Tab-separated table of C-alpha atoms in Angstrom:
chain	number	residue	atom	x	y	z
N	52	MET	CA	26.567	-14.979	-2.700
N	53	THR	CA	23.517	-16.832	-0.783
N	54	ARG	CA	26.001	-17.375	2.250
N	55	MET	CA	27.892	-14.347	2.524
N	56	ASN	CA	28.137	-12.662	5.589
N	57	ASN	CA	29.315	-9.437	6.561
N	58	ILE	CA	31.793	-9.887	8.952
N	59	PRO	CA	33.563	-7.202	11.411
N	60	ALA	CA	36.902	-6.497	10.077
N	61	LEU	CA	39.783	-7.598	12.049
N	62	GLU	CA	42.402	-4.799	10.917
N	63	ASP	CA	39.466	-2.122	10.728
N	64	ARG	CA	37.113	-3.118	14.144
N	65	GLY	CA	34.598	0.127	12.144
N	66	GLN	CA	34.344	-1.678	8.459
N	67	GLY	CA	33.041	-4.874	7.588
N	68	VAL	CA	34.487	-7.665	4.838
N	69	PRO	CA	32.272	-10.515	3.257
N	70	GLY	CA	33.165	-13.652	4.331
N	71	LEU	CA	31.589	-17.141	5.136
N	72	ILE	CA	31.262	-18.805	8.517
N	73	PRO	CA	31.752	-22.782	8.485
N	74	PHE	CA	28.908	-24.783	9.685
N	75	TRP	CA	26.537	-22.000	10.198
N	76	ASP	CA	26.926	-20.892	6.950
N	77	LEU	CA	24.322	-24.533	5.739
N	78	CYS	CA	22.076	-23.005	8.679
N	79	ASN	CA	17.969	-23.289	6.766
N	80	HIS	CA	15.595	-20.602	7.803
N	81	ALA	CA	12.817	-20.050	9.943
N	82	ASN	CA	10.749	-17.727	11.439
N	83	GLY	CA	11.819	-16.622	14.346
N	84	ARG	CA	13.746	-13.265	15.557
N	85	VAL	CA	17.578	-12.444	14.994
N	86	SER	CA	19.453	-14.079	17.348
N	87	GLU	CA	23.317	-13.414	16.482
N	88	GLN	CA	26.221	-11.143	17.845
N	89	ARG	CA	29.232	-10.525	16.171
N	90	SER	CA	32.935	-9.112	17.142
N	91	ALA	CA	35.904	-8.486	15.469
N	92	PRO	CA	36.835	-11.844	14.394
N	93	ALA	CA	39.860	-13.685	16.585
N	94	CYS	CA	38.467	-16.238	15.282
N	95	LEU	CA	34.638	-17.601	13.601
N	96	GLN	CA	32.836	-20.117	15.522
N	97	VAL	CA	29.088	-20.692	16.066
N	98	GLU	CA	28.268	-21.156	19.896
N	99	ALA	CA	25.433	-21.866	21.928
N	100	ALA	CA	22.998	-24.702	21.053
N	101	VAL	CA	25.214	-25.097	17.761
N	102	ALA	CA	28.310	-26.659	19.656
N	103	ARG	CA	26.126	-28.402	22.194
N	104	CYS	CA	24.585	-30.645	19.017
N	105	LEU	CA	28.610	-30.801	18.204
N	106	ARG	CA	29.598	-31.938	21.696
N	107	THR	CA	32.256	-29.273	20.569
N	108	THR	CA	33.480	-26.490	23.230
N	109	CYS	CA	32.913	-22.730	22.901
N	110	ARG	CA	35.976	-20.880	23.577
N	111	ARG	CA	34.676	-17.202	24.116
N	112	LYS	CA	36.146	-15.200	21.492
N	113	ALA	CA	35.609	-12.577	19.561
N	114	GLY	CA	33.531	-13.890	16.510
N	115	SER	CA	30.340	-14.967	15.289
N	116	VAL	CA	27.742	-15.945	18.200
N	117	CYS	CA	24.517	-17.473	17.498
N	118	TYR	CA	21.396	-18.384	20.206
N	119	ALA	CA	19.020	-20.754	19.824
N	120	SER	CA	15.524	-18.905	19.456
N	121	ARG	CA	14.512	-22.248	21.215
N	122	ASP	CA	14.919	-26.214	22.335
N	123	PHE	CA	16.655	-28.123	19.666
N	124	GLU	CA	16.960	-32.117	20.035
N	125	ALA	CA	19.615	-34.200	19.315
N	126	GLY	CA	19.771	-34.810	15.602
N	127	GLU	CA	17.151	-32.285	15.057
N	128	GLN	CA	17.384	-30.008	12.182
N	129	PHE	CA	18.735	-26.661	13.428
N	130	PHE	CA	17.365	-23.319	11.946
N	131	ILE	CA	17.928	-19.704	12.052
N	132	PHE	CA	16.559	-16.644	11.460
N	133	TYR	CA	17.647	-15.277	8.440
N	134	GLY	CA	16.467	-11.546	9.167
N	135	VAL	CA	13.351	-9.685	8.195
N	136	ARG	CA	12.884	-10.221	4.471
N	137	PRO	CA	9.879	-10.355	2.034
N	138	ASN	CA	9.681	-13.724	-0.190
N	139	ALA	CA	11.104	-11.834	-3.793
N	140	GLU	CA	14.301	-11.461	-2.033
N	141	PHE	CA	14.933	-14.758	-0.628
N	142	LEU	CA	14.382	-16.047	-4.120
N	143	LEU	CA	16.703	-13.619	-5.540
N	144	HIS	CA	19.567	-13.637	-2.523
N	145	ASN	CA	19.119	-17.648	-0.968
N	146	GLY	CA	16.899	-19.553	-3.885
N	147	PHE	CA	14.193	-20.420	-2.029
N	148	VAL	CA	10.403	-18.835	-1.041
N	149	TYR	CA	9.726	-19.301	2.365
N	150	ARG	CA	5.949	-20.080	2.332
N	151	ASP	CA	4.771	-19.632	5.360
N	152	ASN	CA	7.084	-16.052	5.744
N	153	GLU	CA	5.790	-14.581	8.565
N	154	HIS	CA	7.548	-10.846	6.963
N	155	ASP	CA	6.191	-11.959	2.934
N	156	ALA	CA	5.156	-8.582	1.668
N	157	VAL	CA	4.687	-6.888	-1.648
N	158	ALA	CA	6.383	-3.982	-2.788
N	159	VAL	CA	4.236	-1.162	-4.173
N	160	ARG	CA	6.136	1.780	-5.835
N	161	LEU	CA	4.552	5.446	-5.435
N	162	GLY	CA	5.075	8.804	-6.293
N	163	VAL	CA	4.399	12.454	-5.857
N	164	SER	CA	4.146	13.764	-9.732
N	165	ARG	CA	7.178	16.538	-10.210
N	166	GLY	CA	3.724	17.997	-12.554
N	167	ASP	CA	0.998	18.031	-9.603
N	168	ALA	CA	0.677	21.952	-8.829
N	169	LEU	CA	0.800	20.961	-4.682
N	170	HIS	CA	4.292	19.342	-5.513
N	171	GLN	CA	6.118	21.592	-3.290
N	172	ARG	CA	3.499	21.818	-0.445
N	173	ARG	CA	2.991	17.472	-0.662
N	174	CYS	CA	6.702	16.619	-0.072
N	175	ARG	CA	7.559	19.334	3.089
N	176	LEU	CA	4.434	17.418	4.728
N	177	LEU	CA	6.483	14.369	3.665
N	178	GLU	CA	9.949	15.127	4.729
N	179	ARG	CA	7.939	16.378	8.322
N	180	LEU	CA	6.690	12.738	8.717
N	181	GLY	CA	9.773	11.456	7.500
N	182	VAL	CA	7.681	9.380	4.582
N	183	PRO	CA	9.466	9.179	0.985
N	184	ALA	CA	7.908	11.947	-1.417
N	185	SER	CA	8.663	8.756	-3.855
N	186	GLY	CA	9.745	5.413	-3.392
N	187	VAL	CA	8.695	1.833	-2.616
N	188	PHE	CA	6.101	1.134	0.148
N	189	TYR	CA	5.282	-2.547	1.775
N	190	LEU	CA	1.948	-4.175	1.475
N	191	HIS	CA	2.221	-6.771	4.743
N	192	ARG	CA	1.217	-10.576	4.587
N	193	GLU	CA	0.712	-10.373	8.780
N	194	GLY	CA	-1.213	-8.072	11.112
N	195	ALA	CA	-2.738	-4.613	9.054
N	196	PRO	CA	-1.559	-4.818	5.536
N	197	ILE	CA	-1.032	-1.137	5.244
N	198	ASP	CA	2.035	0.557	7.189
N	199	ALA	CA	1.778	3.846	9.526
N	200	SER	CA	4.202	5.140	6.789
N	201	LEU	CA	1.929	4.014	3.314
N	202	LEU	CA	-1.034	5.648	5.434
N	203	ALA	CA	0.610	8.665	5.806
N	204	PHE	CA	1.360	8.896	2.024
N	205	LEU	CA	-1.697	8.375	0.770
N	206	ARG	CA	-3.751	11.122	3.216
N	207	VAL	CA	-0.639	13.367	2.148
N	208	PHE	CA	-0.940	12.469	-1.744
N	209	ASN	CA	-4.773	12.965	-1.419
N	210	MET	CA	-5.119	16.303	0.345
N	211	ASP	CA	-6.371	19.885	-1.448
N	212	ALA	CA	-4.219	22.562	-1.132
N	213	ASP	CA	-6.131	24.084	2.420
N	214	ALA	CA	-5.595	20.519	4.139
N	215	LEU	CA	-1.668	20.590	2.811
N	216	ASP	CA	-1.797	23.641	4.471
N	217	GLN	CA	-3.287	23.248	7.909
N	218	TRP	CA	-1.655	20.063	8.430
N	219	LEU	CA	2.174	21.927	7.716
N	220	LEU	CA	0.815	23.726	10.260
N	221	ALA	CA	0.058	21.507	12.927
N	222	ASP	CA	2.131	20.013	15.693
N	223	ASN	CA	0.675	16.371	15.565
N	224	VAL	CA	0.956	15.854	12.596
N	225	SER	CA	2.525	12.196	13.281
N	226	GLU	CA	-0.919	11.342	14.094
N	227	LEU	CA	-1.471	10.990	9.777
N	228	GLY	CA	0.313	7.913	9.933
N	229	SER	CA	-2.290	6.798	12.878
N	230	ASP	CA	-5.691	4.506	11.968
N	231	GLU	CA	-7.758	6.944	13.953
N	232	CYS	CA	-6.494	10.743	12.859
N	233	PRO	CA	-8.393	13.134	14.340
N	234	GLY	CA	-9.223	16.478	11.814
N	235	LEU	CA	-9.121	14.878	8.337
N	236	PRO	CA	-11.078	16.723	5.695
N	237	ASP	CA	-14.814	15.323	5.238
N	238	GLY	CA	-14.441	12.611	2.238
N	239	LEU	CA	-9.976	12.397	2.486
N	240	GLU	CA	-10.294	8.988	4.271
N	241	THR	CA	-12.901	7.725	1.195
N	242	THR	CA	-11.144	9.368	-1.120
N	243	ALA	CA	-7.535	7.510	-0.020
N	244	TRP	CA	-8.463	3.925	0.142
N	245	ARG	CA	-10.286	4.339	-3.165
N	246	PHE	CA	-6.904	5.722	-4.551
N	247	LEU	CA	-5.105	2.443	-2.896
N	248	HIS	CA	-8.432	0.295	-4.616
N	249	THR	CA	-7.413	1.019	-7.769
N	250	ARG	CA	-3.938	1.164	-7.585
N	251	LEU	CA	-3.916	-2.970	-6.113
N	252	GLY	CA	-6.538	-3.760	-8.542
N	253	LEU	CA	-4.616	-2.643	-11.843
N	254	LEU	CA	-1.655	-4.392	-9.849
N	255	LEU	CA	-3.444	-7.629	-9.425
N	256	ARG	CA	-4.603	-7.711	-12.701
N	257	LEU	CA	-0.967	-8.152	-13.831
N	258	TYR	CA	-0.543	-11.041	-12.787
N	259	PRO	CA	-1.548	-14.428	-15.424
N	260	GLY	CA	-4.387	-15.990	-13.635
N	261	PRO	CA	-6.638	-15.873	-10.319
N	262	ALA	CA	-4.886	-17.238	-7.214
N	263	ALA	CA	-6.513	-20.246	-7.626
N	264	ASP	CA	-5.216	-21.442	-10.547
N	265	ASP	CA	-1.562	-21.115	-8.793
N	266	ARG	CA	-2.944	-23.446	-6.140
N	267	ARG	CA	-3.790	-25.825	-8.304
N	268	LEU	CA	-0.459	-25.949	-10.589
N	269	LEU	CA	1.304	-26.852	-6.698
N	270	ALA	CA	-1.121	-28.827	-5.589
N	271	GLU	CA	-0.380	-31.231	-9.186
N	272	PRO	CA	2.088	-33.549	-8.655
N	273	GLY	CA	4.982	-33.364	-11.415
N	274	ALA	CA	3.311	-30.512	-12.962
N	275	LEU	CA	6.297	-27.884	-11.942
N	276	THR	CA	10.000	-27.893	-12.257
N	277	PRO	CA	11.580	-27.396	-8.627
N	278	ARG	CA	12.250	-23.825	-10.267
N	279	ALA	CA	8.766	-23.287	-12.003
N	280	ARG	CA	7.233	-24.370	-8.058
N	281	LEU	CA	9.611	-21.673	-6.671
N	282	ALA	CA	7.834	-18.963	-8.979
N	283	VAL	CA	4.530	-19.585	-9.074
N	284	THR	CA	5.229	-20.248	-5.023
N	285	LEU	CA	6.514	-16.784	-4.795
N	286	ARG	CA	3.192	-15.361	-7.648
N	287	LEU	CA	0.466	-17.019	-5.005
N	288	GLY	CA	2.177	-15.331	-2.329
N	289	GLU	CA	1.835	-11.738	-3.985
N	290	LYS	CA	-1.311	-12.364	-5.086
N	291	GLU	CA	-3.113	-13.303	-1.604
N	292	ILE	CA	-1.391	-10.466	-0.233
N	293	LEU	CA	-2.684	-8.112	-2.973
N	294	GLU	CA	-6.120	-10.097	-1.748
N	295	ARG	CA	-5.811	-9.504	1.278
N	296	ALA	CA	-5.182	-5.335	0.817
N	297	LEU	CA	-7.819	-4.794	-1.432
N	298	LEU	CA	-10.566	-6.728	0.954
N	299	TYR	CA	-8.774	-4.140	3.479
N	300	ALA	CA	-9.689	-1.192	1.443
N	301	ASP	CA	-12.831	-2.417	1.477
N	302	GLN	CA	-13.305	-2.754	4.095
N	303	ARG	CA	-12.093	1.323	5.601
N	304	MET	CA	-14.128	2.380	2.781
N	305	ALA	CA	-17.234	1.152	4.448
């Protein structure tokens, strides 16, 4: 499963089939960008830098073509980018944790209660925004920890009836996801960020011990088995993301 790829089917060009791509399957992950193109496989091969390293001939046929994201020296390990995934997914599906993962994130499940008297109005406004009324949102390691969809959800979730009615009729509804959103009721920003701050604090307290304890464990030779090291590395990264998001919420409330 960790090496399986969805490859365009030869029989039905619109469908994909699971398969292995020799050699390319063995490349390790590093930060970068997706630089692969696939077409229906008359044959499967890796092109560009990989082929130059192998000193093989690249025949331009249908298949899988992987372009190097940077120059690689002879004998140097060739890395590819596995995609925009948090470390929790890398551990689950690929069996590793990438400590420098610039796309690492923590999933937070939020939703509008059906028992909320303003449930329908909140859902209508969120639908206009293209934001789920109930689902998973992400706190990010890099850049702003709170993205536009989560920010819009927080504002809508904490609006009163008058504010919901006003924004349901507004033409600039997309601005609810922007940092500087004009026309918000007094106090709504503070209420929204306080709600998130409380939720993140509760999530952080579910983890055993502070982040400093995990750092000490990882720094101590022989203290952890390889599997335990992966788990603690994942846990430390998630704690750091939550702490960063808490600090960001503090700053926004201030």
